[in-house]
PDB file of C-alpha atoms in Angstrom:
ATOM      1  CA  UNK A   1      65.094 180.547  11.236  1.00  0.00           C
ATOM      2  CA  UNK A   2      67.573 177.847  10.583  1.00  0.00           C
ATOM      3  CA  UNK A   3      69.581 178.999  13.523  1.00  0.00           C
ATOM      4  CA  UNK A   4      66.605 178.937  15.852  1.00  0.00           C
ATOM      5  CA  UNK A   5      65.671 175.452  14.730  1.00  0.00           C
ATOM      6  CA  UNK A   6      69.188 174.298  15.339  1.00  0.00           C
ATOM      7  CA  UNK A   7      69.240 175.772  18.860  1.00  0.00           C
ATOM      8  CA  UNK A   8      65.870 174.263  19.602  1.00  0.00           C
ATOM      9  CA  UNK A   9      67.077 170.909  18.435  1.00  0.00           C
ATOM     10  CA  UNK A  10      70.136 171.155  20.667  1.00  0.00           C
ATOM     11  CA  UNK A  11      67.932 172.089  23.645  1.00  0.00           C
ATOM     12  CA  UNK A  12      65.666 169.133  22.998  1.00  0.00           C
ATOM     13  CA  UNK A  13      68.630 166.759  22.942  1.00  0.00           C
ATOM     14  CA  UNK A  14      69.974 168.270  26.122  1.00  0.00           C
ATOM     15  CA  UNK A  15      66.592 167.951  27.817  1.00  0.00           C
ATOM     16  CA  UNK A  16      66.309 164.334  26.788  1.00  0.00           C
ATOM     17  CA  UNK A  17      69.774 163.556  28.205  1.00  0.00           C
ATOM     18  CA  UNK A  18      68.932 165.267  31.478  1.00  0.00           C
ATOM     19  CA  UNK A  19      65.677 163.329  31.612  1.00  0.00           C
ATOM     20  CA  UNK A  20      67.529 160.068  31.025  1.00  0.00           C
ATOM     21  CA  UNK A  21      70.050 160.934  33.710  1.00  0.00           C
ATOM     22  CA  UNK A  22      67.259 161.764  36.151  1.00  0.00           C
ATOM     23  CA  UNK A  23      65.469 158.518  35.356  1.00  0.00           C
ATOM     24  CA  UNK A  24      68.648 156.373  35.675  1.00  0.00           C
ATOM     25  CA  UNK A  25      69.616 157.707  39.138  1.00  0.00           C
ATOM     26  CA  UNK A  26      66.733 156.026  41.064  1.00  0.00           C
ATOM     27  CA  UNK A  27      67.425 152.761  39.282  1.00  0.00           C
ATOM     28  CA  UNK A  28      71.143 153.000  40.054  1.00  0.00           C
ATOM     29  CA  UNK A  29      70.451 153.844  43.685  1.00  0.00           C
ATOM     30  CA  UNK A  30      68.089 150.873  43.897  1.00  0.00           C
ATOM     31  CA  UNK A  31      70.701 148.509  42.557  1.00  0.00           C
ATOM     32  CA  UNK A  32      73.355 150.000  44.840  1.00  0.00           C
ATOM     33  CA  UNK A  33      71.119 149.444  47.888  1.00  0.00           C
ATOM     34  CA  UNK A  34      70.370 145.875  46.870  1.00  0.00           C
ATOM     35  CA  UNK A  35      74.045 145.154  46.305  1.00  0.00           C
ATOM     36  CA  UNK A  36      75.007 146.606  49.692  1.00  0.00           C
ATOM     37  CA  UNK A  37      72.298 144.629  51.447  1.00  0.00           C
ATOM     38  CA  UNK A  38      73.360 141.422  49.696  1.00  0.00           C
ATOM     39  CA  UNK A  39      76.997 142.002  50.546  1.00  0.00           C
ATOM     40  CA  UNK A  40      76.040 142.716  54.170  1.00  0.00           C
ATOM     41  CA  UNK A  41      74.010 139.516  54.413  1.00  0.00           C
ATOM     42  CA  UNK A  42      76.800 137.463  52.902  1.00  0.00           C
ATOM     43  CA  UNK A  43      79.263 139.040  55.322  1.00  0.00           C
ATOM     44  CA  UNK A  44      77.036 138.292  58.294  1.00  0.00           C
ATOM     45  CA  UNK A  45      76.569 134.730  57.116  1.00  0.00           C
ATOM     46  CA  UNK A  46      80.315 134.293  56.774  1.00  0.00           C
ATOM     47  CA  UNK A  47      80.803 135.654  60.297  1.00  0.00           C
ATOM     48  CA  UNK A  48      78.188 133.251  61.671  1.00  0.00           C
ATOM     49  CA  UNK A  49      79.820 130.304  59.901  1.00  0.00           C
ATOM     50  CA  UNK A  50      83.248 131.350  61.148  1.00  0.00           C
ATOM     51  CA  UNK A  51      81.917 131.717  64.715  1.00  0.00           C
ATOM     52  CA  UNK A  52      80.112 128.373  64.728  1.00  0.00           C
ATOM     53  CA  UNK A  53      82.595 126.205  62.909  1.00  0.00           C
ATOM     54  CA  UNK A  54      85.868 127.907  63.732  1.00  0.00           C
ATOM     55  CA  UNK A  55      85.684 129.956  66.918  1.00  0.00           C
ATOM     56  CA  UNK A  56      83.449 127.578  68.905  1.00  0.00           C
ATOM     57  CA  UNK A  57      85.427 124.570  67.739  1.00  0.00           C
ATOM     58  CA  UNK A  58      88.658 126.348  68.625  1.00  0.00           C
ATOM     59  CA  UNK A  59      87.266 127.264  72.056  1.00  0.00           C
ATOM     60  CA  UNK A  60      86.111 123.705  72.716  1.00  0.00           C
ATOM     61  CA  UNK A  61      89.446 122.262  71.627  1.00  0.00           C
ATOM     62  CA  UNK A  62      91.231 124.773  73.815  1.00  0.00           C
ATOM     63  CA  UNK A  63      89.190 123.777  76.858  1.00  0.00           C
ATOM     64  CA  UNK A  64      89.793 120.090  76.170  1.00  0.00           C
ATOM     65  CA  UNK A  65      93.502 120.735  75.762  1.00  0.00           C
ATOM     66  CA  UNK A  66      93.655 122.723  79.001  1.00  0.00           C
ATOM     67  CA  UNK A  67      91.812 119.934  80.829  1.00  0.00           C
ATOM     68  CA  UNK A  68      94.131 117.318  79.356  1.00  0.00           C
ATOM     69  CA  UNK A  69      97.165 119.392  80.295  1.00  0.00           C
ATOM     70  CA  UNK A  70      95.865 119.737  83.866  1.00  0.00           C
ATOM     71  CA  UNK A  71      95.408 115.974  84.154  1.00  0.00           C
ATOM     72  CA  UNK A  72      98.836 115.323  82.668  1.00  0.00           C
ATOM     73  CA  UNK A  73     100.369 117.858  85.023  1.00  0.00           C
ATOM     74  CA  UNK A  74      98.735 116.145  88.015  1.00  0.00           C
ATOM     75  CA  UNK A  75     100.021 112.775  86.766  1.00  0.00           C
ATOM     76  CA  UNK A  76     103.529 114.180  86.322  1.00  0.00           C
ATOM     77  CA  UNK A  77     103.513 115.572  89.855  1.00  0.00           C
ATOM     78  CA  UNK A  78     102.252 112.253  91.211  1.00  0.00           C
ATOM     79  CA  UNK A  79     104.975 110.351  89.347  1.00  0.00           C
ATOM     80  CA  UNK A  80     107.578 112.812  90.602  1.00  0.00           C
ATOM     81  CA  UNK A  81     106.377 112.161  94.153  1.00  0.00           C
ATOM     82  CA  UNK A  82     106.553 108.393  93.583  1.00  0.00           C
ATOM     83  CA  UNK A  83     110.058 108.720  92.189  1.00  0.00           C
ATOM     84  CA  UNK A  84     111.162 110.845  95.126  1.00  0.00           C
ATOM     85  CA  UNK A  85     109.780 108.352  97.689  1.00  0.00           C
ATOM     86  CA  UNK A  86     110.589 105.193  95.718  1.00  0.00           C
ATOM     87  CA  UNK A  87     113.001 103.768  98.280  1.00  0.00           C
ATOM     88  CA  UNK A  88     110.580 104.186 101.178  1.00  0.00           C
ATOM     89  CA  UNK A  89     107.821 102.619  99.059  1.00  0.00           C
ATOM     90  CA  UNK A  90     110.002  99.594  98.360  1.00  0.00           C
ATOM     91  CA  UNK A  91     110.663  99.144 102.076  1.00  0.00           C
ATOM     92  CA  UNK A  92     106.941  99.419 102.873  1.00  0.00           C
ATOM     93  CA  UNK A  93     106.090  96.900 100.130  1.00  0.00           C
ATOM     94  CA  UNK A  94     108.552  94.375 101.538  1.00  0.00           C
ATOM     95  CA  UNK A  95     107.127  94.897 105.031  1.00  0.00           C
ATOM     96  CA  UNK A  96     103.581  94.334 103.756  1.00  0.00           C
ATOM     97  CA  UNK A  97     104.673  91.181 101.920  1.00  0.00           C
ATOM     98  CA  UNK A  98     106.274  89.894 105.106  1.00  0.00           C
ATOM     99  CA  UNK A  99     103.065  90.560 107.055  1.00  0.00           C
ATOM    100  CA  UNK A 100     100.970  88.772 104.409  1.00  0.00           C
ATOM    101  CA  UNK A 101     103.292  85.758 104.443  1.00  0.00           C
ATOM    102  CA  UNK A 102     103.165  85.664 108.245  1.00  0.00           C
ATOM    103  CA  UNK A 103      99.362  85.546 108.143  1.00  0.00           C
ATOM    104  CA  UNK A 104      99.303  82.863 105.432  1.00  0.00           C
ATOM    105  CA  UNK A 105     101.787  80.729 107.370  1.00  0.00           C
ATOM    106  CA  UNK A 106      99.338  80.505 110.259  1.00  0.00           C
ATOM    107  CA  UNK A 107      96.843  78.572 108.143  1.00  0.00           C
ATOM    108  CA  UNK A 108      97.332  74.877 107.402  1.00  0.00           C
ATOM    109  CA  UNK A 109      96.899  73.570 103.872  1.00  0.00           C
ATOM    110  CA  UNK A 110      93.799  71.589 104.861  1.00  0.00           C
ATOM    111  CA  UNK A 111      91.541  70.613 107.776  1.00  0.00           C
ATOM    112  CA  UNK A 112      90.333  67.015 107.861  1.00  0.00           C
ATOM    113  CA  UNK A 113      88.431  64.602 110.087  1.00  0.00           C
ATOM    114  CA  UNK A 114      91.620  63.321 111.716  1.00  0.00           C
ATOM    115  CA  UNK A 115      92.420  66.824 112.938  1.00  0.00           C
ATOM    116  CA  UNK A 116      89.072  67.026 114.734  1.00  0.00           C
ATOM    117  CA  UNK A 117      89.493  63.563 116.232  1.00  0.00           C
ATOM    118  CA  UNK A 118      93.055  64.168 117.404  1.00  0.00           C
ATOM    119  CA  UNK A 119      91.982  67.395 119.092  1.00  0.00           C
ATOM    120  CA  UNK A 120      89.521  65.368 121.166  1.00  0.00           C
ATOM    121  CA  UNK A 121      92.290  62.897 122.075  1.00  0.00           C
ATOM    122  CA  UNK A 122      94.607  65.723 123.129  1.00  0.00           C
ATOM    123  CA  UNK A 123      91.852  67.284 125.249  1.00  0.00           C
ATOM    124  CA  UNK A 124      91.242  63.950 127.010  1.00  0.00           C
ATOM    125  CA  UNK A 125      94.931  63.540 127.786  1.00  0.00           C
ATOM    126  CA  UNK A 126      95.051  66.703 129.868  1.00  0.00           C
ATOM    127  CA  UNK A 127      91.501  67.065 131.160  1.00  0.00           C
ATOM    128  CA  UNK A 128      88.688  65.066 132.721  1.00  0.00           C
ATOM    129  CA  UNK A 129      86.262  65.094 129.811  1.00  0.00           C
ATOM    130  CA  UNK A 130      84.129  62.333 128.264  1.00  0.00           C
ATOM    131  CA  UNK A 131      83.028  62.732 124.625  1.00  0.00           C
ATOM    132  CA  UNK A 132      79.642  61.243 123.759  1.00  0.00           C
ATOM    133  CA  UNK A 133      79.877  62.224 120.069  1.00  0.00           C
ATOM    134  CA  UNK A 134      81.885  64.269 117.600  1.00  0.00           C
ATOM    135  CA  UNK A 135      79.784  65.606 114.724  1.00  0.00           C
ATOM    136  CA  UNK A 136      81.740  66.893 111.720  1.00  0.00           C
ATOM    137  CA  UNK A 137      80.433  68.707 108.646  1.00  0.00           C
ATOM    138  CA  UNK A 138      81.852  69.033 105.143  1.00  0.00           C
ATOM    139  CA  UNK A 139      84.462  71.702 104.555  1.00  0.00           C
ATOM    140  CA  UNK A 140      83.145  74.915 102.991  1.00  0.00           C
ATOM    141  CA  UNK A 141      84.718  78.003 101.438  1.00  0.00           C
ATOM    142  CA  UNK A 142      84.650  81.229 103.416  1.00  0.00           C
ATOM    143  CA  UNK A 143      86.527  83.719 101.244  1.00  0.00           C
ATOM    144  CA  UNK A 144      88.347  83.610  97.901  1.00  0.00           C
ATOM    145  CA  UNK A 145      91.178  85.874  96.780  1.00  0.00           C
ATOM    146  CA  UNK A 146      90.943  86.102  92.983  1.00  0.00           C
ATOM    147  CA  UNK A 147      93.952  85.107  90.829  1.00  0.00           C
ATOM    148  CA  UNK A 148      94.547  88.626  89.477  1.00  0.00           C
ATOM    149  CA  UNK A 149      94.952  89.941  93.036  1.00  0.00           C
ATOM    150  CA  UNK A 150      97.327  87.109  93.913  1.00  0.00           C
ATOM    151  CA  UNK A 151      99.363  87.847  90.786  1.00  0.00           C
ATOM    152  CA  UNK A 152      99.417  91.577  91.552  1.00  0.00           C
ATOM    153  CA  UNK A 153     100.756  90.875  95.058  1.00  0.00           C
ATOM    154  CA  UNK A 154     103.774  89.115  93.474  1.00  0.00           C
ATOM    155  CA  UNK A 155     104.285  86.787  96.439  1.00  0.00           C
ATOM    156  CA  UNK A 156     106.655  83.883  96.027  1.00  0.00           C
ATOM    157  CA  UNK A 157     104.917  80.527  95.640  1.00  0.00           C
ATOM    158  CA  UNK A 158     101.506  82.070  94.886  1.00  0.00           C
ATOM    159  CA  UNK A 159     100.107  82.299  91.370  1.00  0.00           C
ATOM    160  CA  UNK A 160      96.527  81.060  91.708  1.00  0.00           C
ATOM    161  CA  UNK A 161      93.465  81.948  93.751  1.00  0.00           C
ATOM    162  CA  UNK A 162      93.564  81.598  97.533  1.00  0.00           C
ATOM    163  CA  UNK A 163      90.557  79.940  99.180  1.00  0.00           C
ATOM    164  CA  UNK A 164      89.999  80.255 102.924  1.00  0.00           C
ATOM    165  CA  UNK A 165      87.908  77.317 104.169  1.00  0.00           C
ATOM    166  CA  UNK A 166      86.315  76.183 107.420  1.00  0.00           C
ATOM    167  CA  UNK A 167      85.252  72.811 108.798  1.00  0.00           C
ATOM    168  CA  UNK A 168      82.638  72.692 111.538  1.00  0.00           C
ATOM    169  CA  UNK A 169      82.837  70.144 114.355  1.00  0.00           C
ATOM    170  CA  UNK A 170      80.570  69.733 117.399  1.00  0.00           C
ATOM    171  CA  UNK A 171      81.969  68.007 120.507  1.00  0.00           C
ATOM    172  CA  UNK A 172      79.208  66.571 122.717  1.00  0.00           C
ATOM    173  CA  UNK A 173      80.732  65.836 126.116  1.00  0.00           C
ATOM    174  CA  UNK A 174      80.576  65.692 129.904  1.00  0.00           C
ATOM    175  CA  UNK A 175      83.115  67.457 132.082  1.00  0.00           C
ATOM    176  CA  UNK A 176      83.614  69.549 135.203  1.00  0.00           C
ATOM    177  CA  UNK A 177      83.625  73.310 135.420  1.00  0.00           C
ATOM    178  CA  UNK A 178      87.333  73.412 136.208  1.00  0.00           C
ATOM    179  CA  UNK A 179      88.194  71.094 133.307  1.00  0.00           C
ATOM    180  CA  UNK A 180      85.940  73.026 130.932  1.00  0.00           C
ATOM    181  CA  UNK A 181      88.018  76.133 131.553  1.00  0.00           C
ATOM    182  CA  UNK A 182      91.167  74.117 130.965  1.00  0.00           C
ATOM    183  CA  UNK A 183      89.707  72.702 127.706  1.00  0.00           C
ATOM    184  CA  UNK A 184      88.906  76.185 126.416  1.00  0.00           C
ATOM    185  CA  UNK A 185      92.411  77.398 127.203  1.00  0.00           C
ATOM    186  CA  UNK A 186      93.939  74.347 125.488  1.00  0.00           C
ATOM    187  CA  UNK A 187      91.827  74.897 122.362  1.00  0.00           C
ATOM    188  CA  UNK A 188      93.038  78.468 122.022  1.00  0.00           C
ATOM    189  CA  UNK A 189      96.635  77.386 122.557  1.00  0.00           C
ATOM    190  CA  UNK A 190      96.347  74.638 119.928  1.00  0.00           C
ATOM    191  CA  UNK A 191      98.673  74.633 116.909  1.00  0.00           C
ATOM    192  CA  UNK A 192      95.628  74.208 114.680  1.00  0.00           C
ATOM    193  CA  UNK A 193      93.980  77.302 113.236  1.00  0.00           C
ATOM    194  CA  UNK A 194      90.719  76.856 115.130  1.00  0.00           C
ATOM    195  CA  UNK A 195      88.128  78.970 116.873  1.00  0.00           C
ATOM    196  CA  UNK A 196      85.271  78.311 119.273  1.00  0.00           C
ATOM    197  CA  UNK A 197      81.921  79.262 117.755  1.00  0.00           C
ATOM    198  CA  UNK A 198      79.566  78.335 120.585  1.00  0.00           C
ATOM    199  CA  UNK A 199      79.528  76.720 124.051  1.00  0.00           C
ATOM    200  CA  UNK A 200      76.334  75.301 125.574  1.00  0.00           C
ATOM    201  CA  UNK A 201      76.257  73.357 128.864  1.00  0.00           C
ATOM    202  CA  UNK A 202      73.776  72.367 131.550  1.00  0.00           C
ATOM    203  CA  UNK A 203      74.492  70.966 134.997  1.00  0.00           C
ATOM    204  CA  UNK A 204      73.612  67.378 135.851  1.00  0.00           C
ATOM    205  CA  UNK A 205      72.312  67.783 139.389  1.00  0.00           C
ATOM    206  CA  UNK A 206      72.656  64.052 140.144  1.00  0.00           C
ATOM    207  CA  UNK A 207      76.377  63.806 139.414  1.00  0.00           C
ATOM    208  CA  UNK A 208      77.379  67.472 139.562  1.00  0.00           C
ATOM    209  CA  UNK A 209      78.818  67.359 136.021  1.00  0.00           C
ATOM    210  CA  UNK A 210      78.398  69.746 133.113  1.00  0.00           C
ATOM    211  CA  UNK A 211      76.773  68.229 130.025  1.00  0.00           C
ATOM    212  CA  UNK A 212      76.733  69.982 126.684  1.00  0.00           C
ATOM    213  CA  UNK A 213      78.743  70.717 123.586  1.00  0.00           C
ATOM    214  CA  UNK A 214      81.480  72.908 122.148  1.00  0.00           C
ATOM    215  CA  UNK A 215      81.160  74.098 118.513  1.00  0.00           C
ATOM    216  CA  UNK A 216      84.520  74.553 116.824  1.00  0.00           C
ATOM    217  CA  UNK A 217      85.618  75.735 113.369  1.00  0.00           C
ATOM    218  CA  UNK A 218      88.831  74.412 111.813  1.00  0.00           C
ATOM    219  CA  UNK A 219      90.235  76.950 109.337  1.00  0.00           C
ATOM    220  CA  UNK A 220      92.590  76.219 106.439  1.00  0.00           C
ATOM    221  CA  UNK A 221      93.933  77.860 103.291  1.00  0.00           C
ATOM    222  CA  UNK A 222      94.075  76.247  99.848  1.00  0.00           C
ATOM    223  CA  UNK A 223      96.170  77.631  97.006  1.00  0.00           C
ATOM    224  CA  UNK A 224      99.603  77.951  98.589  1.00  0.00           C
ATOM    225  CA  UNK A 225     102.614  75.697  98.066  1.00  0.00           C
ATOM    226  CA  UNK A 226     102.144  74.326 101.583  1.00  0.00           C
ATOM    227  CA  UNK A 227     101.247  70.630 101.905  1.00  0.00           C
ATOM    228  CA  UNK A 228      98.820  69.057 104.365  1.00  0.00           C
ATOM    229  CA  UNK A 229     100.509  67.725 107.508  1.00  0.00           C
ATOM    230  CA  UNK A 230      98.552  64.849 109.037  1.00  0.00           C
ATOM    231  CA  UNK A 231      98.530  64.667 112.853  1.00  0.00           C
ATOM    232  CA  UNK A 232     100.807  62.093 114.439  1.00  0.00           C
ATOM    233  CA  UNK A 233      98.612  59.174 115.546  1.00  0.00           C
ATOM    234  CA  UNK A 234     101.281  56.441 115.736  1.00  0.00           C
ATOM    235  CA  UNK A 235     101.339  56.393 119.548  1.00  0.00           C
ATOM    236  CA  UNK A 236      97.569  55.979 119.844  1.00  0.00           C
ATOM    237  CA  UNK A 237      95.920  52.539 119.620  1.00  0.00           C
ATOM    238  CA  UNK A 238      93.865  51.884 116.507  1.00  0.00           C
ATOM    239  CA  UNK A 239      90.655  49.935 116.261  1.00  0.00           C
ATOM    240  CA  UNK A 240      87.042  50.247 117.310  1.00  0.00           C
ATOM    241  CA  UNK A 241      87.341  49.289 120.975  1.00  0.00           C
ATOM    242  CA  UNK A 242      86.810  52.622 122.668  1.00  0.00           C
ATOM    243  CA  UNK A 243      89.622  54.665 121.012  1.00  0.00           C
ATOM    244  CA  UNK A 244      88.813  57.626 123.258  1.00  0.00           C
ATOM    245  CA  UNK A 245      89.087  55.535 126.455  1.00  0.00           C
ATOM    246  CA  UNK A 246      85.679  56.865 127.467  1.00  0.00           C
ATOM    247  CA  UNK A 247      85.088  53.992 129.910  1.00  0.00           C
ATOM    248  CA  UNK A 248      88.379  54.633 131.642  1.00  0.00           C
ATOM    249  CA  UNK A 249      87.683  58.335 131.854  1.00  0.00           C
ATOM    250  CA  UNK A 250      84.138  57.725 133.128  1.00  0.00           C
ATOM    251  CA  UNK A 251      85.478  55.433 135.857  1.00  0.00           C
ATOM    252  CA  UNK A 252      88.065  58.009 136.813  1.00  0.00           C
ATOM    253  CA  UNK A 253      85.433  60.734 136.925  1.00  0.00           C
ATOM    254  CA  UNK A 254      83.222  58.572 139.140  1.00  0.00           C
ATOM    255  CA  UNK A 255      86.130  57.872 141.477  1.00  0.00           C
ATOM    256  CA  UNK A 256      86.949  61.571 141.694  1.00  0.00           C
ATOM    257  CA  UNK A 257      83.318  62.374 142.535  1.00  0.00           C
ATOM    258  CA  UNK A 258      83.221  59.669 145.232  1.00  0.00           C
ATOM    259  CA  UNK A 259      86.451  60.965 146.714  1.00  0.00           C
ATOM    260  CA  UNK A 260      85.058  64.512 146.778  1.00  0.00           C
ATOM    261  CA  UNK A 261      81.876  63.249 148.473  1.00  0.00           C
ATOM    262  CA  UNK A 262      83.926  61.309 151.025  1.00  0.00           C
ATOM    263  CA  UNK A 263      86.033  64.361 151.751  1.00  0.00           C
ATOM    264  CA  UNK A 264      82.918  66.463 152.241  1.00  0.00           C
ATOM    265  CA  UNK A 265      81.399  63.859 154.613  1.00  0.00           C
ATOM    266  CA  UNK A 266      84.651  63.720 156.536  1.00  0.00           C
ATOM    267  CA  UNK A 267      84.709  67.479 156.922  1.00  0.00           C
ATOM    268  CA  UNK A 268      81.060  67.503 158.084  1.00  0.00           C
ATOM    269  CA  UNK A 269      81.786  64.796 160.665  1.00  0.00           C
ATOM    270  CA  UNK A 270      84.814  66.656 161.965  1.00  0.00           C
ATOM    271  CA  UNK A 271      82.730  69.801 162.368  1.00  0.00           C
ATOM    272  CA  UNK A 272      80.041  67.878 164.290  1.00  0.00           C
ATOM    273  CA  UNK A 273      82.627  66.341 166.639  1.00  0.00           C
ATOM    274  CA  UNK A 274      84.122  69.737 167.212  1.00  0.00           C
ATOM    275  CA  UNK A 275      80.732  71.067 168.241  1.00  0.00           C
TER     276      UNK A 275
END
């Protein structure tokens, strides 16, 4: 009996152990699954963080670096080209400077009333023209070259802004068709930097003269080291008694017209006698 009780007791203990083992396995499996899932989630999260903050940043920096390298490479090639052609560039720059200086030299430092008046005197010396009035306006700016451009050009004698100006003058006059053509040619051949803006004339049927006006612009350039050169008026009489000799010119024009009329009458009479 004692032996049977002992065996039964051993079997009961063994059964209890097996029962405990069977009960602990589901719990262990549950915890193992939870641990695996947690580890997986943490791993995924780490991968996402690495992708967002490391890989994407690395990719972006790589693209920026490649772009920067491409720009630097283009700049290097451009500089290499400049260095290779440096001598030809220097020659071209000197040629351009010479052209700019040649253009600037054509413009006087200023255009004043005496220039407009002396032009009228010069026109009267070589042509039959009578000026009734000379209307002059104030000088005005046409175009300004800013100082930074002047400095960049590195031209000798220029360090400030350049201002191109114009002065408008209207010459109201009487002349002949032949002399008008001569006046226009003389204006374009003048040493002044001038240009004709408008010409308006009508014919006086009584005297056969052209009456009208010529609009002229006098151009100048301020900002160079050139100084204004006043026209030479020493040989012309000063005062208010007809400085343009308009009476003398009018008398001469009248005499020329009378001579032309006399010549025409003489030709008509000769033709009648011939008939």
